[in-house]
Amino acid sequence: MKKYKITIIASSLLLLLLLISIFYPAYGPKDYNHQVLVKNEQGKIIGRAPFPPSEDHILGTNRNGEDMHWLLLYGAKFTLISTFGVAILRVLIGGLLGIFLSIWAPFLKSYVKDFFLPFRYIPLILIGIILMIPIVGNFNDVAISSIVTYQIIILVFIGVPSVTIFASDVTDELLKTSFVQSSILMGAGKFHLIRRQLLPYLLSYSVLFTVQQLISTLHITMQLGLFGMFLGGRNRAGIFGLDDPDKPPPTPATITNEWAGLIGQNFREFLLAPWTIFSPVIGFFIVIALVNMIKKELEENMNGLQVVKKMKKVSKAESKTFVKQGSFELVRKL
């Protein structure tokens, strides 16, 4: 467990943040401490939202007078759950497709790579925007559950190609190993190879790749938020008076208050109220930093950096060769 100390701590912090957000209705104000105007004892208006960070408003408020720290706590669950869900679905679907290509349809692999080639050159954010505009690009009467489901499908779709190719390449390398070749020569079936020979190694890789996909998904959702592709669609109430304080309709806002949406809906307020953007950006930065720490520790353990350092009897040249061989033999020896 000592080898995964950072992973345990970072995962615990993310889980704590998720639980705090889930139980927000039990302790947080329903209106996010809404306060648009501040008046003195004579009833004269002395202040108007957005208010900067202070003792009363730790992270400041948006133009609607809602405390940013309450909005962040409320929207954290939607940010984390959607991100974890997309990452897991990407790895699960892409992994199964990769295994199928390598074991049952190796003749299709070159065609699949050619088909997915555009995904390497076209930014994923551009594909996501094009596919989401029809249903998320404007106000509509589609159910929130349907919008979220559609968005999740799109986010999973644009990430599956890279996972599929990676899983197929890893499976191909494992199939070349001596113990797998021995099982094939002894008449082992394909399902037996997957269950007994390949699955233990693929599971270790799936954990690492899931973490990598978490970072990728966080980046894409943050970029989508800047373009107004909010998770769950747009709230008709929106940000009141951003274009003109006296003339609605207001600027669109996120329904779920997920962090990418908070960045996107307040982007035009950057000069007037920069804290409305920096607050969710810092939240993203902290989550990405924690996930990246997990990723780095998993990579170090899988690549055997700690083990190689302890192998005093192995020469430096042999150690380099040992690491360059990949994690396949190393994971087996561990």
Coordinates of C-alpha atoms in Angstrom, one line a residue:
M1 CA 0.0 0.0 0.0
K2 CA 2.9 2.3 0.6
K3 CA 3.6 2.3 -3.2
Y4 CA 0.2 3.9 -3.7
K5 CA 0.2 6.4 -0.9
I6 CA -0.3 9.4 -3.1
T7 CA -3.1 7.6 -5.1
I8 CA -4.9 6.8 -1.8
I9 CA -4.7 10.4 -0.6
A10 CA -5.7 12.0 -3.9
S11 CA -8.6 9.6 -4.4
S12 CA -9.8 10.2 -0.9
L13 CA -9.8 14.0 -1.5
L14 CA -11.8 13.5 -4.7
L15 CA -14.2 11.2 -3.0
L16 CA -14.6 13.7 -0.1
L17 CA -15.4 16.5 -2.6
L18 CA -17.9 14.3 -4.3
L19 CA -19.7 13.5 -1.0
I20 CA -19.7 17.1 0.1
S21 CA -21.4 18.0 -3.2
I22 CA -23.9 15.2 -3.1
F23 CA -25.1 16.2 0.4
Y24 CA -25.2 19.9 -0.5
P25 CA -29.0 20.1 -0.1
A26 CA -28.6 19.0 3.5
Y27 CA -26.5 22.0 4.5
G28 CA -26.3 24.6 1.6
P29 CA -28.8 27.4 0.9
K30 CA -31.2 26.7 -2.0
D31 CA -30.7 30.1 -3.5
Y32 CA -26.8 30.0 -3.2
N33 CA -27.0 32.9 -0.7
H34 CA -28.6 35.1 -3.4
Q35 CA -28.1 38.8 -2.8
V36 CA -28.1 41.3 -5.7
L37 CA -28.4 44.6 -3.9
V38 CA -26.8 45.9 -0.7
K39 CA -28.5 48.9 1.1
N40 CA -27.5 51.1 4.0
E41 CA -29.7 51.9 7.0
Q42 CA -31.4 54.7 5.0
G43 CA -32.4 52.2 2.3
K44 CA -29.9 53.6 -0.3
I45 CA -28.3 51.2 -2.6
I46 CA -24.6 51.1 -1.9
G47 CA -23.6 48.0 -3.7
R48 CA -24.7 45.7 -6.6
A49 CA -23.6 42.2 -7.6
P50 CA -21.2 40.9 -8.6
F51 CA -19.4 41.3 -5.3
P52 CA -15.7 40.6 -5.0
P53 CA -14.3 38.0 -2.5
S54 CA -14.7 39.1 1.1
E55 CA -15.5 37.7 4.5
D56 CA -19.2 37.5 3.6
H57 CA -18.5 36.0 0.1
I58 CA -15.4 33.8 0.2
L59 CA -15.0 33.5 -3.5
G60 CA -17.2 36.4 -4.5
T61 CA -20.6 36.3 -6.3
N62 CA -21.7 36.3 -9.9
R63 CA -24.0 39.0 -11.4
N64 CA -27.0 37.2 -10.1
G65 CA -25.7 37.7 -6.6
E66 CA -25.1 33.9 -6.0
D67 CA -22.0 32.9 -3.9
M68 CA -19.4 31.2 -6.1
H69 CA -18.3 28.8 -3.5
W70 CA -21.8 27.5 -3.0
L71 CA -22.2 27.1 -6.8
L72 CA -18.9 25.2 -7.0
L73 CA -19.8 22.8 -4.2
Y74 CA -23.3 22.2 -5.8
G75 CA -21.9 21.6 -9.3
A76 CA -18.9 19.5 -8.3
K77 CA -20.9 16.3 -8.3
F78 CA -22.1 16.8 -11.9
T79 CA -18.5 17.6 -13.0
L80 CA -17.0 14.6 -11.3
I81 CA -19.7 12.0 -12.0
S82 CA -19.9 12.9 -15.7
T83 CA -16.1 12.9 -16.0
F84 CA -15.7 9.5 -14.3
G85 CA -18.6 8.0 -16.2
V86 CA -17.2 9.1 -19.6
A87 CA -13.7 7.9 -18.8
I88 CA -14.9 4.5 -17.6
L89 CA -17.2 4.0 -20.7
R90 CA -14.4 5.0 -23.0
V91 CA -12.0 2.4 -21.5
L92 CA -14.6 -0.3 -21.3
I93 CA -15.9 0.1 -24.9
G94 CA -12.5 0.9 -26.4
G95 CA -10.9 -2.0 -24.5
L96 CA -13.5 -4.5 -25.7
L97 CA -13.2 -3.3 -29.3
G98 CA -9.4 -3.5 -29.1
I99 CA -9.4 -7.0 -27.8
F100 CA -11.9 -8.0 -30.5
L101 CA -9.7 -6.5 -33.2
S102 CA -6.5 -8.3 -32.0
I103 CA -8.0 -11.7 -31.3
W104 CA -11.0 -12.2 -33.6
A105 CA -10.5 -9.7 -36.4
P106 CA -6.8 -8.8 -36.8
F107 CA -7.3 -8.3 -40.6
L108 CA -9.6 -5.3 -39.8
K109 CA -7.1 -3.5 -37.7
S110 CA -5.4 -1.6 -40.5
Y111 CA -8.8 -0.5 -41.8
V112 CA -9.9 0.6 -38.4
K113 CA -6.7 2.6 -38.0
D114 CA -7.2 4.3 -41.3
F115 CA -10.9 5.0 -40.4
F116 CA -9.8 6.6 -37.1
L117 CA -6.9 8.5 -38.6
P118 CA -8.8 11.8 -38.9
F119 CA -9.2 11.8 -35.1
R120 CA -5.4 12.3 -34.8
Y121 CA -5.4 15.5 -36.8
I122 CA -8.9 17.1 -36.2
P123 CA -9.1 18.6 -32.6
L124 CA -11.6 16.6 -30.5
I125 CA -13.1 19.8 -29.3
L126 CA -14.1 20.7 -32.8
I127 CA -15.8 17.3 -33.3
G128 CA -17.6 17.7 -30.0
I129 CA -18.9 21.2 -30.8
I130 CA -20.1 20.2 -34.3
L131 CA -22.0 17.2 -32.8
M132 CA -23.4 19.0 -29.8
I133 CA -24.6 22.2 -31.5
P134 CA -27.9 20.8 -32.8
I135 CA -29.2 20.0 -29.3
V136 CA -27.1 22.1 -26.9
G137 CA -26.4 25.1 -29.0
N138 CA -29.6 27.0 -28.1
F139 CA -32.6 26.9 -25.9
N140 CA -34.9 23.9 -26.4
D141 CA -37.6 21.9 -24.7
V142 CA -35.8 18.6 -24.7
A143 CA -35.6 16.8 -21.3
I144 CA -32.5 17.4 -19.4
S145 CA -31.9 13.6 -19.0
S146 CA -32.0 13.3 -22.8
I147 CA -29.6 16.2 -23.3
V148 CA -27.1 14.8 -20.8
T149 CA -27.3 11.3 -22.3
Y150 CA -26.6 12.7 -25.7
Q151 CA -23.7 14.7 -24.5
I152 CA -22.2 11.7 -22.6
I153 CA -22.5 9.6 -25.8
I154 CA -20.7 12.2 -27.8
L155 CA -17.9 12.6 -25.2
V156 CA -17.5 8.8 -25.1
F157 CA -17.5 8.5 -28.9
I158 CA -14.7 11.1 -29.5
G159 CA -12.5 9.3 -27.0
V160 CA -13.1 5.6 -28.0
P161 CA -10.8 5.6 -31.1
S162 CA -7.6 6.3 -29.2
V163 CA -8.5 3.7 -26.5
T164 CA -9.4 1.1 -29.1
I165 CA -6.0 1.5 -30.8
F166 CA -4.1 1.5 -27.5
A167 CA -5.9 -1.6 -26.3
S168 CA -5.3 -3.4 -29.6
D169 CA -1.6 -2.6 -29.5
V170 CA -1.3 -3.8 -25.9
T171 CA -3.1 -7.0 -26.7
D172 CA -0.8 -7.6 -29.8
E173 CA 2.2 -7.2 -27.6
L174 CA 0.8 -9.6 -25.0
L175 CA 0.1 -12.2 -27.6
K176 CA 3.7 -12.2 -28.6
T177 CA 4.9 -13.2 -25.1
S178 CA 6.3 -16.7 -24.5
F179 CA 3.7 -17.7 -21.9
V180 CA 0.8 -16.8 -24.2
Q181 CA 2.4 -18.5 -27.2
S182 CA 2.9 -21.6 -25.0
S183 CA -0.8 -21.6 -24.1
I184 CA -1.8 -21.3 -27.8
L185 CA 0.5 -24.2 -28.8
M186 CA -1.1 -26.3 -26.0
G187 CA -4.5 -25.6 -27.6
A188 CA -5.9 -22.9 -25.3
G189 CA -9.1 -21.3 -26.7
K190 CA -9.5 -17.6 -27.3
F191 CA -11.8 -17.0 -24.3
H192 CA -9.4 -19.0 -22.1
L193 CA -6.5 -16.7 -23.3
I194 CA -8.5 -13.6 -22.5
R195 CA -9.7 -14.8 -19.1
R196 CA -6.5 -16.5 -17.8
Q197 CA -3.6 -14.9 -19.7
L198 CA -4.5 -11.4 -20.9
L199 CA -7.2 -10.1 -18.5
P200 CA -4.9 -9.7 -15.4
Y201 CA -2.5 -7.5 -17.4
L202 CA -5.2 -5.6 -19.3
L203 CA -6.9 -4.7 -16.0
S204 CA -3.7 -3.1 -14.7
Y205 CA -3.4 -1.1 -17.9
S206 CA -7.1 -0.2 -17.8
V207 CA -6.7 1.5 -14.4
L208 CA -3.9 3.7 -15.7
F209 CA -5.7 4.5 -18.9
T210 CA -8.9 5.4 -17.1
V211 CA -7.0 8.0 -15.1
Q212 CA -5.5 9.3 -18.4
Q213 CA -9.0 9.6 -19.9
L214 CA -10.2 11.5 -16.8
I215 CA -7.7 14.2 -17.6
S216 CA -8.6 14.2 -21.2
T217 CA -12.3 14.4 -20.4
L218 CA -11.8 17.3 -17.9
H219 CA -9.9 19.2 -20.6
I220 CA -12.6 18.7 -23.3
T221 CA -15.5 19.6 -21.0
M222 CA -13.8 22.8 -19.9
Q223 CA -13.3 23.8 -23.5
L224 CA -16.9 22.9 -24.4
G225 CA -18.0 25.1 -21.6
L226 CA -16.2 28.1 -23.1
F227 CA -18.2 27.6 -26.3
G228 CA -21.5 27.4 -24.4
M229 CA -21.9 23.6 -24.6
F230 CA -23.2 23.3 -21.0
L231 CA -23.8 19.9 -19.5
G232 CA -27.6 19.5 -19.3
G233 CA -28.2 22.4 -21.7
R234 CA -28.9 26.1 -21.1
N235 CA -30.9 27.7 -18.3
R236 CA -33.5 30.2 -19.6
A237 CA -33.1 32.2 -16.4
G238 CA -29.4 32.7 -17.2
I239 CA -27.2 35.6 -16.1
F240 CA -29.5 38.6 -15.7
G241 CA -28.4 41.9 -17.2
L242 CA -25.1 40.9 -18.6
D243 CA -25.8 42.5 -22.0
D244 CA -28.0 45.3 -20.6
P245 CA -29.0 45.6 -16.9
D246 CA -32.5 46.9 -17.8
K247 CA -33.3 44.7 -20.8
P248 CA -33.8 40.9 -20.7
P249 CA -33.5 38.3 -22.0
P250 CA -30.5 37.3 -20.0
T251 CA -27.3 35.6 -21.2
P252 CA -27.6 31.7 -21.1
A253 CA -26.3 29.9 -18.1
T254 CA -25.7 26.3 -17.1
I255 CA -28.6 24.4 -15.5
T256 CA -26.5 22.1 -13.5
N257 CA -23.8 24.6 -12.4
E258 CA -21.1 22.2 -13.4
W259 CA -17.7 23.9 -13.4
A260 CA -17.2 24.1 -17.2
G261 CA -20.5 25.8 -17.5
L262 CA -19.7 28.3 -14.8
I263 CA -16.6 29.2 -16.7
G264 CA -18.5 29.6 -20.0
Q265 CA -21.4 31.5 -18.6
N266 CA -19.2 34.1 -16.9
F267 CA -16.5 34.3 -19.6
R268 CA -17.8 37.7 -20.8
E269 CA -17.4 39.1 -17.2
F270 CA -13.6 38.5 -17.2
L271 CA -12.7 42.2 -16.9
L272 CA -15.6 43.2 -14.6
A273 CA -15.6 40.2 -12.2
P274 CA -12.6 37.9 -12.9
W275 CA -13.2 35.9 -9.7
T276 CA -16.3 34.3 -11.3
I277 CA -14.0 32.6 -13.8
F278 CA -10.9 32.0 -11.7
S279 CA -13.0 30.2 -9.0
P280 CA -14.1 27.3 -11.3
V281 CA -10.8 27.3 -13.1
I282 CA -8.9 26.8 -9.9
G283 CA -11.3 24.0 -9.0
F284 CA -10.5 22.4 -12.3
F285 CA -6.8 22.9 -11.7
I286 CA -7.0 21.2 -8.3
V287 CA -8.9 18.2 -9.6
I288 CA -6.6 17.8 -12.6
A289 CA -3.6 18.1 -10.4
L290 CA -4.9 15.3 -8.1
V291 CA -5.7 13.1 -11.0
N292 CA -2.3 13.8 -12.6
M293 CA -0.6 12.8 -9.3
I294 CA -2.5 9.5 -9.3
K295 CA -1.5 9.0 -13.0
K296 CA 2.2 9.7 -12.3
E297 CA 2.4 7.3 -9.4
L298 CA 0.6 4.5 -11.3
E299 CA 3.0 5.0 -14.2
E300 CA 6.0 4.8 -11.9
N301 CA 4.8 1.6 -10.3
M302 CA 3.9 0.0 -13.6
N303 CA 7.2 0.9 -15.2
G304 CA 9.1 -0.4 -12.2
L305 CA 11.1 2.7 -11.5
Q306 CA 11.2 1.9 -7.8
V307 CA 12.0 -1.8 -8.4
V308 CA 14.8 -1.0 -10.9
K309 CA 16.4 1.3 -8.4
K310 CA 16.5 -1.5 -5.8
M311 CA 18.0 -4.1 -8.2
K312 CA 21.7 -3.5 -7.2
K313 CA 22.9 -6.6 -9.1
V314 CA 21.5 -5.4 -12.4
S315 CA 23.8 -3.1 -14.5
K316 CA 22.6 0.3 -15.8
A317 CA 22.5 -1.0 -19.3
E318 CA 20.4 -4.0 -18.3
S319 CA 18.1 -1.7 -16.3
K320 CA 17.4 0.5 -19.3
T321 CA 16.7 -2.5 -21.4
F322 CA 14.4 -3.8 -18.6
V323 CA 12.4 -0.7 -18.6
K324 CA 12.3 -0.3 -22.4
Q325 CA 10.8 -3.7 -22.7
G326 CA 7.6 -2.2 -21.5
S327 CA 5.4 -3.1 -18.5
F328 CA 4.4 -6.6 -19.8
E329 CA 7.4 -8.6 -18.4
L330 CA 7.7 -6.3 -15.5
V331 CA 4.2 -6.6 -14.3
R332 CA 4.5 -10.4 -14.6
K333 CA 7.6 -10.4 -12.5
L334 CA 6.1 -8.2 -9.9

